[in-house]
């Protein structure tokens, strides 16, 4: 599962309620994150590979 950051519309590897592949904490602003099946668009290490 992937997670979308709604303010920027960037999709990260990971899931809501944890940490993304690139190390972003989705618990900091939980309303800004939604789980999705869309393709990852984040180009930072951990998400893109």
mmCIF file with all atom_site columns, N, CA, C and O in Angstrom:
data_model
loop_
_atom_site.group_PDB
_atom_site.id
_atom_site.type_symbol
_atom_site.label_atom_id
_atom_site.label_alt_id
_atom_site.label_comp_id
_atom_site.label_asym_id
_atom_site.label_entity_id
_atom_site.label_seq_id
_atom_site.pdbx_PDB_ins_code
_atom_site.Cartn_x
_atom_site.Cartn_y
_atom_site.Cartn_z
_atom_site.occupancy
_atom_site.B_iso_or_equiv
_atom_site.pdbx_formal_charge
_atom_site.auth_seq_id
_atom_site.auth_comp_id
_atom_site.auth_asym_id
_atom_site.auth_atom_id
_atom_site.pdbx_PDB_model_num
ATOM 1   N N  . UNK A 1 1  ? 0.855  -1.184 0.000  1.00 0.00 ? 1  UNK A N  1
ATOM 2   C CA . UNK A 1 1  ? 0.000  0.000  0.000  1.00 0.00 ? 1  UNK A CA 1
ATOM 3   C C  . UNK A 1 1  ? 0.893  1.237  0.000  1.00 0.00 ? 1  UNK A C  1
ATOM 4   O O  . UNK A 1 1  ? 1.974  1.233  0.573  1.00 0.00 ? 1  UNK A O  1
ATOM 5   N N  . UNK A 1 2  ? 0.410  2.271  -0.626 1.00 0.00 ? 2  UNK A N  1
ATOM 6   C CA . UNK A 1 2  ? 1.110  3.556  -0.655 1.00 0.00 ? 2  UNK A CA 1
ATOM 7   C C  . UNK A 1 2  ? 0.264  4.593  0.057  1.00 0.00 ? 2  UNK A C  1
ATOM 8   O O  . UNK A 1 2  ? -0.900 4.364  0.365  1.00 0.00 ? 2  UNK A O  1
ATOM 9   N N  . UNK A 1 3  ? 0.851  5.742  0.304  1.00 0.00 ? 3  UNK A N  1
ATOM 10  C CA . UNK A 1 3  ? 0.151  6.800  1.022  1.00 0.00 ? 3  UNK A CA 1
ATOM 11  C C  . UNK A 1 3  ? 0.342  8.126  0.284  1.00 0.00 ? 3  UNK A C  1
ATOM 12  O O  . UNK A 1 3  ? 1.423  8.437  -0.181 1.00 0.00 ? 3  UNK A O  1
ATOM 13  N N  . UNK A 1 4  ? -0.764 8.875  0.138  1.00 0.00 ? 4  UNK A N  1
ATOM 14  C CA . UNK A 1 4  ? -0.748 10.157 -0.569 1.00 0.00 ? 4  UNK A CA 1
ATOM 15  C C  . UNK A 1 4  ? -0.714 11.304 0.427  1.00 0.00 ? 4  UNK A C  1
ATOM 16  O O  . UNK A 1 4  ? -1.479 11.352 1.383  1.00 0.00 ? 4  UNK A O  1
ATOM 17  N N  . UNK A 1 5  ? 0.201  12.261 0.190  1.00 0.00 ? 5  UNK A N  1
ATOM 18  C CA . UNK A 1 5  ? 0.242  13.498 0.971  1.00 0.00 ? 5  UNK A CA 1
ATOM 19  C C  . UNK A 1 5  ? -0.669 14.472 0.257  1.00 0.00 ? 5  UNK A C  1
ATOM 20  O O  . UNK A 1 5  ? -0.335 14.984 -0.812 1.00 0.00 ? 5  UNK A O  1
ATOM 21  N N  . UNK A 1 6  ? -1.849 14.713 0.800  1.00 0.00 ? 6  UNK A N  1
ATOM 22  C CA . UNK A 1 6  ? -2.874 15.483 0.096  1.00 0.00 ? 6  UNK A CA 1
ATOM 23  C C  . UNK A 1 6  ? -2.503 16.934 -0.213 1.00 0.00 ? 6  UNK A C  1
ATOM 24  O O  . UNK A 1 6  ? -2.853 17.409 -1.295 1.00 0.00 ? 6  UNK A O  1
ATOM 25  N N  . UNK A 1 7  ? -1.780 17.684 0.653  1.00 0.00 ? 7  UNK A N  1
ATOM 26  C CA . UNK A 1 7  ? -1.445 19.063 0.284  1.00 0.00 ? 7  UNK A CA 1
ATOM 27  C C  . UNK A 1 7  ? -0.539 19.163 -0.950 1.00 0.00 ? 7  UNK A C  1
ATOM 28  O O  . UNK A 1 7  ? -0.662 20.093 -1.738 1.00 0.00 ? 7  UNK A O  1
ATOM 29  N N  . UNK A 1 8  ? 0.378  18.202 -1.130 1.00 0.00 ? 8  UNK A N  1
ATOM 30  C CA . UNK A 1 8  ? 1.305  18.261 -2.260 1.00 0.00 ? 8  UNK A CA 1
ATOM 31  C C  . UNK A 1 8  ? 0.946  17.275 -3.367 1.00 0.00 ? 8  UNK A C  1
ATOM 32  O O  . UNK A 1 8  ? 1.511  17.331 -4.446 1.00 0.00 ? 8  UNK A O  1
ATOM 33  N N  . UNK A 1 9  ? 0.038  16.332 -3.083 1.00 0.00 ? 9  UNK A N  1
ATOM 34  C CA . UNK A 1 9  ? -0.385 15.288 -4.011 1.00 0.00 ? 9  UNK A CA 1
ATOM 35  C C  . UNK A 1 9  ? 0.768  14.363 -4.411 1.00 0.00 ? 9  UNK A C  1
ATOM 36  O O  . UNK A 1 9  ? 0.774  13.796 -5.490 1.00 0.00 ? 9  UNK A O  1
ATOM 37  N N  . UNK A 1 10 ? 1.764  14.213 -3.532 1.00 0.00 ? 10 UNK A N  1
ATOM 38  C CA . UNK A 1 10 ? 2.878  13.289 -3.763 1.00 0.00 ? 10 UNK A CA 1
ATOM 39  C C  . UNK A 1 10 ? 2.543  11.958 -3.098 1.00 0.00 ? 10 UNK A C  1
ATOM 40  O O  . UNK A 1 10 ? 2.055  11.926 -1.972 1.00 0.00 ? 10 UNK A O  1
ATOM 41  N N  . UNK A 1 11 ? 2.815  10.861 -3.802 1.00 0.00 ? 11 UNK A N  1
ATOM 42  C CA . UNK A 1 11 ? 2.513  9.531  -3.292 1.00 0.00 ? 11 UNK A CA 1
ATOM 43  C C  . UNK A 1 11 ? 3.813  8.868  -2.845 1.00 0.00 ? 11 UNK A C  1
ATOM 44  O O  . UNK A 1 11 ? 4.779  8.793  -3.599 1.00 0.00 ? 11 UNK A O  1
ATOM 45  N N  . UNK A 1 12 ? 3.820  8.413  -1.594 1.00 0.00 ? 12 UNK A N  1
ATOM 46  C CA . UNK A 1 12 ? 4.992  7.811  -0.969 1.00 0.00 ? 12 UNK A CA 1
ATOM 47  C C  . UNK A 1 12 ? 4.765  6.321  -0.740 1.00 0.00 ? 12 UNK A C  1
ATOM 48  O O  . UNK A 1 12 ? 3.631  5.869  -0.633 1.00 0.00 ? 12 UNK A O  1
ATOM 49  N N  . UNK A 1 13 ? 5.868  5.575  -0.596 1.00 0.00 ? 13 UNK A N  1
ATOM 50  C CA . UNK A 1 13 ? 5.792  4.180  -0.200 1.00 0.00 ? 13 UNK A CA 1
ATOM 51  C C  . UNK A 1 13 ? 5.561  4.147  1.301  1.00 0.00 ? 13 UNK A C  1
ATOM 52  O O  . UNK A 1 13 ? 6.238  4.855  2.045  1.00 0.00 ? 13 UNK A O  1
ATOM 53  N N  . UNK A 1 14 ? 4.622  3.344  1.753  1.00 0.00 ? 14 UNK A N  1
ATOM 54  C CA . UNK A 1 14 ? 4.324  3.231  3.176  1.00 0.00 ? 14 UNK A CA 1
ATOM 55  C C  . UNK A 1 14 ? 2.836  3.225  3.406  1.00 0.00 ? 14 UNK A C  1
ATOM 56  O O  . UNK A 1 14 ? 2.057  2.944  2.495  1.00 0.00 ? 14 UNK A O  1
ATOM 57  N N  . UNK A 1 15 ? 2.435  3.538  4.619  1.00 0.00 ? 15 UNK A N  1
ATOM 58  C CA . UNK A 1 15 ? 1.014  3.593  4.926  1.00 0.00 ? 15 UNK A CA 1
ATOM 59  C C  . UNK A 1 15 ? 0.727  4.626  5.999  1.00 0.00 ? 15 UNK A C  1
ATOM 60  O O  . UNK A 1 15 ? 1.626  5.024  6.734  1.00 0.00 ? 15 UNK A O  1
ATOM 61  N N  . UNK A 1 16 ? -0.525 5.041  6.069  1.00 0.00 ? 16 UNK A N  1
ATOM 62  C CA . UNK A 1 16 ? -0.951 6.025  7.056  1.00 0.00 ? 16 UNK A CA 1
ATOM 63  C C  . UNK A 1 16 ? -0.777 5.444  8.456  1.00 0.00 ? 16 UNK A C  1
ATOM 64  O O  . UNK A 1 16 ? -1.052 4.279  8.676  1.00 0.00 ? 16 UNK A O  1
ATOM 65  N N  . UNK A 1 17 ? -0.294 6.250  9.383  1.00 0.00 ? 17 UNK A N  1
ATOM 66  C CA . UNK A 1 17 ? -0.099 5.801  10.753 1.00 0.00 ? 17 UNK A CA 1
ATOM 67  C C  . UNK A 1 17 ? 1.291  5.253  11.007 1.00 0.00 ? 17 UNK A C  1
ATOM 68  O O  . UNK A 1 17 ? 1.511  4.547  11.971 1.00 0.00 ? 17 UNK A O  1
ATOM 69  N N  . UNK A 1 18 ? 2.237  5.579  10.141 1.00 0.00 ? 18 UNK A N  1
ATOM 70  C CA . UNK A 1 18 ? 3.603  5.093  10.314 1.00 0.00 ? 18 UNK A CA 1
ATOM 71  C C  . UNK A 1 18 ? 4.590  6.054  9.682  1.00 0.00 ? 18 UNK A C  1
ATOM 72  O O  . UNK A 1 18 ? 4.414  7.265  9.737  1.00 0.00 ? 18 UNK A O  1
ATOM 73  N N  . UNK A 1 19 ? 5.611  5.497  9.047  1.00 0.00 ? 19 UNK A N  1
ATOM 74  C CA . UNK A 1 19 ? 6.638  6.294  8.398  1.00 0.00 ? 19 UNK A CA 1
ATOM 75  C C  . UNK A 1 19 ? 6.725  5.901  6.938  1.00 0.00 ? 19 UNK A C  1
ATOM 76  O O  . UNK A 1 19 ? 6.628  4.719  6.612  1.00 0.00 ? 19 UNK A O  1
ATOM 77  N N  . UNK A 1 20 ? 6.915  6.863  6.054  1.00 0.00 ? 20 UNK A N  1
ATOM 78  C CA . UNK A 1 20 ? 7.044  6.580  4.628  1.00 0.00 ? 20 UNK A CA 1
ATOM 79  C C  . UNK A 1 20 ? 8.429  6.010  4.337  1.00 0.00 ? 20 UNK A C  1
ATOM 80  O O  . UNK A 1 20 ? 9.319  6.047  5.182  1.00 0.00 ? 20 UNK A O  1
ATOM 81  N N  . UNK A 1 21 ? 8.622  5.522  3.120  1.00 0.00 ? 21 UNK A N  1
ATOM 82  C CA . UNK A 1 21 ? 9.912  4.972  2.715  1.00 0.00 ? 21 UNK A CA 1
ATOM 83  C C  . UNK A 1 21 ? 11.047 5.965  2.840  1.00 0.00 ? 21 UNK A C  1
ATOM 84  O O  . UNK A 1 21 ? 12.183 5.607  3.130  1.00 0.00 ? 21 UNK A O  1
ATOM 85  N N  . UNK A 1 22 ? 10.762 7.252  2.627  1.00 0.00 ? 22 UNK A N  1
ATOM 86  C CA . UNK A 1 22 ? 11.811 8.282  2.703  1.00 0.00 ? 22 UNK A CA 1
ATOM 87  C C  . UNK A 1 22 ? 11.932 8.873  4.105  1.00 0.00 ? 22 UNK A C  1
ATOM 88  O O  . UNK A 1 22 ? 12.691 9.802  4.318  1.00 0.00 ? 22 UNK A O  1
ATOM 89  N N  . UNK A 1 23 ? 11.165 8.350  5.073  1.00 0.00 ? 23 UNK A N  1
ATOM 90  C CA . UNK A 1 23 ? 11.333 8.756  6.460  1.00 0.00 ? 23 UNK A CA 1
ATOM 91  C C  . UNK A 1 23 ? 10.378 9.813  6.978  1.00 0.00 ? 23 UNK A C  1
ATOM 92  O O  . UNK A 1 23 ? 10.552 10.303 8.085  1.00 0.00 ? 23 UNK A O  1
ATOM 93  N N  . UNK A 1 24 ? 9.356  10.178 6.225  1.00 0.00 ? 24 UNK A N  1
ATOM 94  C CA . UNK A 1 24 ? 8.382  11.169 6.683  1.00 0.00 ? 24 UNK A CA 1
ATOM 95  C C  . UNK A 1 24 ? 7.392  10.513 7.641  1.00 0.00 ? 24 UNK A C  1
ATOM 96  O O  . UNK A 1 24 ? 6.865  9.446  7.365  1.00 0.00 ? 24 UNK A O  1
ATOM 97  N N  . UNK A 1 25 ? 7.136  11.156 8.769  1.00 0.00 ? 25 UNK A N  1
ATOM 98  C CA . UNK A 1 25 ? 6.206  10.634 9.772  1.00 0.00 ? 25 UNK A CA 1
ATOM 99  C C  . UNK A 1 25 ? 4.779  11.024 9.408  1.00 0.00 ? 25 UNK A C  1
ATOM 100 O O  . UNK A 1 25 ? 4.441  12.206 9.387  1.00 0.00 ? 25 UNK A O  1
ATOM 101 N N  . UNK A 1 26 ? 3.929  10.033 9.124  1.00 0.00 ? 26 UNK A N  1
ATOM 102 C CA . UNK A 1 26 ? 2.543  10.329 8.749  1.00 0.00 ? 26 UNK A CA 1
ATOM 103 C C  . UNK A 1 26 ? 1.662  10.604 9.958  1.00 0.00 ? 26 UNK A C  1
ATOM 104 O O  . UNK A 1 26 ? 0.503  10.962 9.803  1.00 0.00 ? 26 UNK A O  1
ATOM 105 N N  . UNK A 1 27 ? 2.196  10.456 11.160 1.00 0.00 ? 27 UNK A N  1
ATOM 106 C CA . UNK A 1 27 ? 1.431  10.751 12.377 1.00 0.00 ? 27 UNK A CA 1
ATOM 107 C C  . UNK A 1 27 ? 1.491  12.228 12.751 1.00 0.00 ? 27 UNK A C  1
ATOM 108 O O  . UNK A 1 27 ? 0.701  12.679 13.567 1.00 0.00 ? 27 UNK A O  1
ATOM 109 N N  . UNK A 1 28 ? 2.432  12.981 12.166 1.00 0.00 ? 28 UNK A N  1
ATOM 110 C CA . UNK A 1 28 ? 2.595  14.390 12.512 1.00 0.00 ? 28 UNK A CA 1
ATOM 111 C C  . UNK A 1 28 ? 1.348  15.200 12.145 1.00 0.00 ? 28 UNK A C  1
ATOM 112 O O  . UNK A 1 28 ? 0.890  16.023 12.923 1.00 0.00 ? 28 UNK A O  1
ATOM 113 N N  . UNK A 1 29 ? 0.809  14.996 10.964 1.00 0.00 ? 29 UNK A N  1
ATOM 114 C CA . UNK A 1 29 ? -0.426 15.656 10.504 1.00 0.00 ? 29 UNK A CA 1
ATOM 115 C C  . UNK A 1 29 ? -1.298 14.594 9.839  1.00 0.00 ? 29 UNK A C  1
ATOM 116 O O  . UNK A 1 29 ? -1.367 14.528 8.605  1.00 0.00 ? 29 UNK A O  1
ATOM 117 N N  . UNK A 1 30 ? -1.981 13.762 10.622 1.00 0.00 ? 30 UNK A N  1
ATOM 118 C CA . UNK A 1 30 ? -2.707 12.622 10.056 1.00 0.00 ? 30 UNK A CA 1
ATOM 119 C C  . UNK A 1 30 ? -3.790 12.991 9.046  1.00 0.00 ? 30 UNK A C  1
ATOM 120 O O  . UNK A 1 30 ? -4.089 12.193 8.166  1.00 0.00 ? 30 UNK A O  1
ATOM 121 N N  . UNK A 1 31 ? -4.323 14.198 9.117  1.00 0.00 ? 31 UNK A N  1
ATOM 122 C CA . UNK A 1 31 ? -5.358 14.592 8.159  1.00 0.00 ? 31 UNK A CA 1
ATOM 123 C C  . UNK A 1 31 ? -4.785 14.875 6.779  1.00 0.00 ? 31 UNK A C  1
ATOM 124 O O  . UNK A 1 31 ? -5.530 14.992 5.812  1.00 0.00 ? 31 UNK A O  1
ATOM 125 N N  . UNK A 1 32 ? -3.467 14.993 6.667  1.00 0.00 ? 32 UNK A N  1
ATOM 126 C CA . UNK A 1 32 ? -2.817 15.270 5.388  1.00 0.00 ? 32 UNK A CA 1
ATOM 127 C C  . UNK A 1 32 ? -2.492 14.004 4.610  1.00 0.00 ? 32 UNK A C  1
ATOM 128 O O  . UNK A 1 32 ? -1.938 14.094 3.524  1.00 0.00 ? 32 UNK A O  1
ATOM 129 N N  . UNK A 1 33 ? -2.806 12.826 5.149  1.00 0.00 ? 33 UNK A N  1
ATOM 130 C CA . UNK A 1 33 ? -2.399 11.562 4.539  1.00 0.00 ? 33 UNK A CA 1
ATOM 131 C C  . UNK A 1 33 ? -3.600 10.668 4.268  1.00 0.00 ? 33 UNK A C  1
ATOM 132 O O  . UNK A 1 33 ? -4.492 10.562 5.089  1.00 0.00 ? 33 UNK A O  1
ATOM 133 N N  . UNK A 1 34 ? -3.595 9.992  3.107  1.00 0.00 ? 34 UNK A N  1
ATOM 134 C CA . UNK A 1 34 ? -4.613 8.996  2.786  1.00 0.00 ? 34 UNK A CA 1
ATOM 135 C C  . UNK A 1 34 ? -3.940 7.801  2.129  1.00 0.00 ? 34 UNK A C  1
ATOM 136 O O  . UNK A 1 34 ? -3.025 7.963  1.318  1.00 0.00 ? 34 UNK A O  1
ATOM 137 N N  . UNK A 1 35 ? -4.398 6.589  2.467  1.00 0.00 ? 35 UNK A N  1
ATOM 138 C CA . UNK A 1 35 ? -3.880 5.388  1.835  1.00 0.00 ? 35 UNK A CA 1
ATOM 139 C C  . UNK A 1 35 ? -4.389 5.320  0.402  1.00 0.00 ? 35 UNK A C  1
ATOM 140 O O  . UNK A 1 35 ? -5.506 5.738  0.109  1.00 0.00 ? 35 UNK A O  1
ATOM 141 N N  . UNK A 1 36 ? -3.563 4.805  -0.494 1.00 0.00 ? 36 UNK A N  1
ATOM 142 C CA . UNK A 1 36 ? -3.917 4.732  -1.910 1.00 0.00 ? 36 UNK A CA 1
ATOM 143 C C  . UNK A 1 36 ? -3.215 3.552  -2.568 1.00 0.00 ? 36 UNK A C  1
ATOM 144 O O  . UNK A 1 36 ? -2.219 3.045  -2.043 1.00 0.00 ? 36 UNK A O  1
ATOM 145 N N  . UNK A 1 37 ? -3.717 3.127  -3.710 1.00 0.00 ? 37 UNK A N  1
ATOM 146 C CA . UNK A 1 37 ? -3.061 2.091  -4.505 1.00 0.00 ? 37 UNK A CA 1
ATOM 147 C C  . UNK A 1 37 ? -2.344 2.695  -5.705 1.00 0.00 ? 37 UNK A C  1
ATOM 148 O O  . UNK A 1 37 ? -1.840 1.971  -6.550 1.00 0.00 ? 37 UNK A O  1
ATOM 149 N N  . UNK A 1 38 ? -2.292 4.016  -5.782 1.00 0.00 ? 38 UNK A N  1
ATOM 150 C CA . UNK A 1 38 ? -1.659 4.706  -6.906 1.00 0.00 ? 38 UNK A CA 1
ATOM 151 C C  . UNK A 1 38 ? -0.141 4.500  -6.876 1.00 0.00 ? 38 UNK A C  1
ATOM 152 O O  . UNK A 1 38 ? 0.446  4.173  -5.845 1.00 0.00 ? 38 UNK A O  1
ATOM 153 N N  . UNK A 1 39 ? 0.491  4.717  -8.024 1.00 0.00 ? 39 UNK A N  1
ATOM 154 C CA . UNK A 1 39 ? 1.939  4.554  -8.181 1.00 0.00 ? 39 UNK A CA 1
ATOM 155 C C  . UNK A 1 39 ? 2.696  5.622  -7.388 1.00 0.00 ? 39 UNK A C  1
ATOM 156 O O  . UNK A 1 39 ? 2.292  6.776  -7.331 1.00 0.00 ? 39 UNK A O  1
ATOM 157 N N  . UNK A 1 40 ? 3.837  5.234  -6.786 1.00 0.00 ? 40 UNK A N  1
ATOM 158 C CA . UNK A 1 40 ? 4.678  6.149  -6.019 1.00 0.00 ? 40 UNK A CA 1
ATOM 159 C C  . UNK A 1 40 ? 5.218  7.257  -6.931 1.00 0.00 ? 40 UNK A C  1
ATOM 160 O O  . UNK A 1 40 ? 5.717  6.976  -8.020 1.00 0.00 ? 40 UNK A O  1
ATOM 161 N N  . UNK A 1 41 ? 5.104  8.511  -6.476 1.00 0.00 ? 41 UNK A N  1
ATOM 162 C CA . UNK A 1 41 ? 5.624  9.650  -7.245 1.00 0.00 ? 41 UNK A CA 1
ATOM 163 C C  . UNK A 1 41 ? 6.752  10.369 -6.519 1.00 0.00 ? 41 UNK A C  1
ATOM 164 O O  . UNK A 1 41 ? 7.370  11.248 -7.077 1.00 0.00 ? 41 UNK A O  1
ATOM 165 N N  . UNK A 1 42 ? 7.036  10.007 -5.261 1.00 0.00 ? 42 UNK A N  1
ATOM 166 C CA . UNK A 1 42 ? 8.134  10.609 -4.504 1.00 0.00 ? 42 UNK A CA 1
ATOM 167 C C  . UNK A 1 42 ? 9.450  10.125 -5.092 1.00 0.00 ? 42 UNK A C  1
ATOM 168 O O  . UNK A 1 42 ? 9.627  8.939  -5.349 1.00 0.00 ? 42 UNK A O  1
ATOM 169 N N  . UNK A 1 43 ? 10.405 11.044 -5.313 1.00 0.00 ? 43 UNK A N  1
ATOM 170 C CA . UNK A 1 43 ? 11.676 10.647 -5.905 1.00 0.00 ? 43 UNK A CA 1
ATOM 171 C C  . UNK A 1 43 ? 12.828 10.610 -4.900 1.00 0.00 ? 43 UNK A C  1
ATOM 172 O O  . UNK A 1 43 ? 13.991 10.572 -5.267 1.00 0.00 ? 43 UNK A O  1
ATOM 173 N N  . UNK A 1 44 ? 12.500 10.590 -3.604 1.00 0.00 ? 44 UNK A N  1
ATOM 174 C CA . UNK A 1 44 ? 13.538 10.509 -2.572 1.00 0.00 ? 44 UNK A CA 1
ATOM 175 C C  . UNK A 1 44 ? 13.925 9.051  -2.327 1.00 0.00 ? 44 UNK A C  1
ATOM 176 O O  . UNK A 1 44 ? 13.142 8.144  -2.566 1.00 0.00 ? 44 UNK A O  1
ATOM 177 N N  . UNK A 1 45 ? 15.154 8.837  -1.835 1.00 0.00 ? 45 UNK A N  1
ATOM 178 C CA . UNK A 1 45 ? 15.613 7.490  -1.506 1.00 0.00 ? 45 UNK A CA 1
ATOM 179 C C  . UNK A 1 45 ? 14.678 6.837  -0.495 1.00 0.00 ? 45 UNK A C  1
ATOM 180 O O  . UNK A 1 45 ? 14.254 7.469  0.454  1.00 0.00 ? 45 UNK A O  1
ATOM 181 N N  . UNK A 1 46 ? 14.360 5.577  -0.714 1.00 0.00 ? 46 UNK A N  1
ATOM 182 C CA . UNK A 1 46 ? 13.458 4.848  0.165  1.00 0.00 ? 46 UNK A CA 1
ATOM 183 C C  . UNK A 1 46 ? 12.079 4.730  -0.431 1.00 0.00 ? 46 UNK A C  1
ATOM 184 O O  . UNK A 1 46 ? 11.426 3.717  -0.276 1.00 0.00 ? 46 UNK A O  1
ATOM 185 N N  . UNK A 1 47 ? 11.626 5.738  -1.112 1.00 0.00 ? 47 UNK A N  1
ATOM 186 C CA . UNK A 1 47 ? 10.329 5.691  -1.792 1.00 0.00 ? 47 UNK A CA 1
ATOM 187 C C  . UNK A 1 47 ? 10.485 5.246  -3.244 1.00 0.00 ? 47 UNK A C  1
ATOM 188 O O  . UNK A 1 47 ? 9.745  4.418  -3.729 1.00 0.00 ? 47 UNK A O  1
ATOM 189 N N  . UNK A 1 48 ? 11.472 5.815  -3.931 1.00 0.00 ? 48 UNK A N  1
ATOM 190 C CA . UNK A 1 48 ? 11.596 5.555  -5.368 1.00 0.00 ? 48 UNK A CA 1
ATOM 191 C C  . UNK A 1 48 ? 12.199 4.200  -5.709 1.00 0.00 ? 48 UNK A C  1
ATOM 192 O O  . UNK A 1 48 ? 12.099 3.747  -6.824 1.00 0.00 ? 48 UNK A O  1
ATOM 193 N N  . UNK A 1 49 ? 12.846 3.548  -4.736 1.00 0.00 ? 49 UNK A N  1
ATOM 194 C CA . UNK A 1 49 ? 13.467 2.258  -5.039 1.00 0.00 ? 49 UNK A CA 1
ATOM 195 C C  . UNK A 1 49 ? 13.105 1.203  -4.034 1.00 0.00 ? 49 UNK A C  1
ATOM 196 O O  . UNK A 1 49 ? 12.505 1.415  -3.057 1.00 0.00 ? 49 UNK A O  1
#
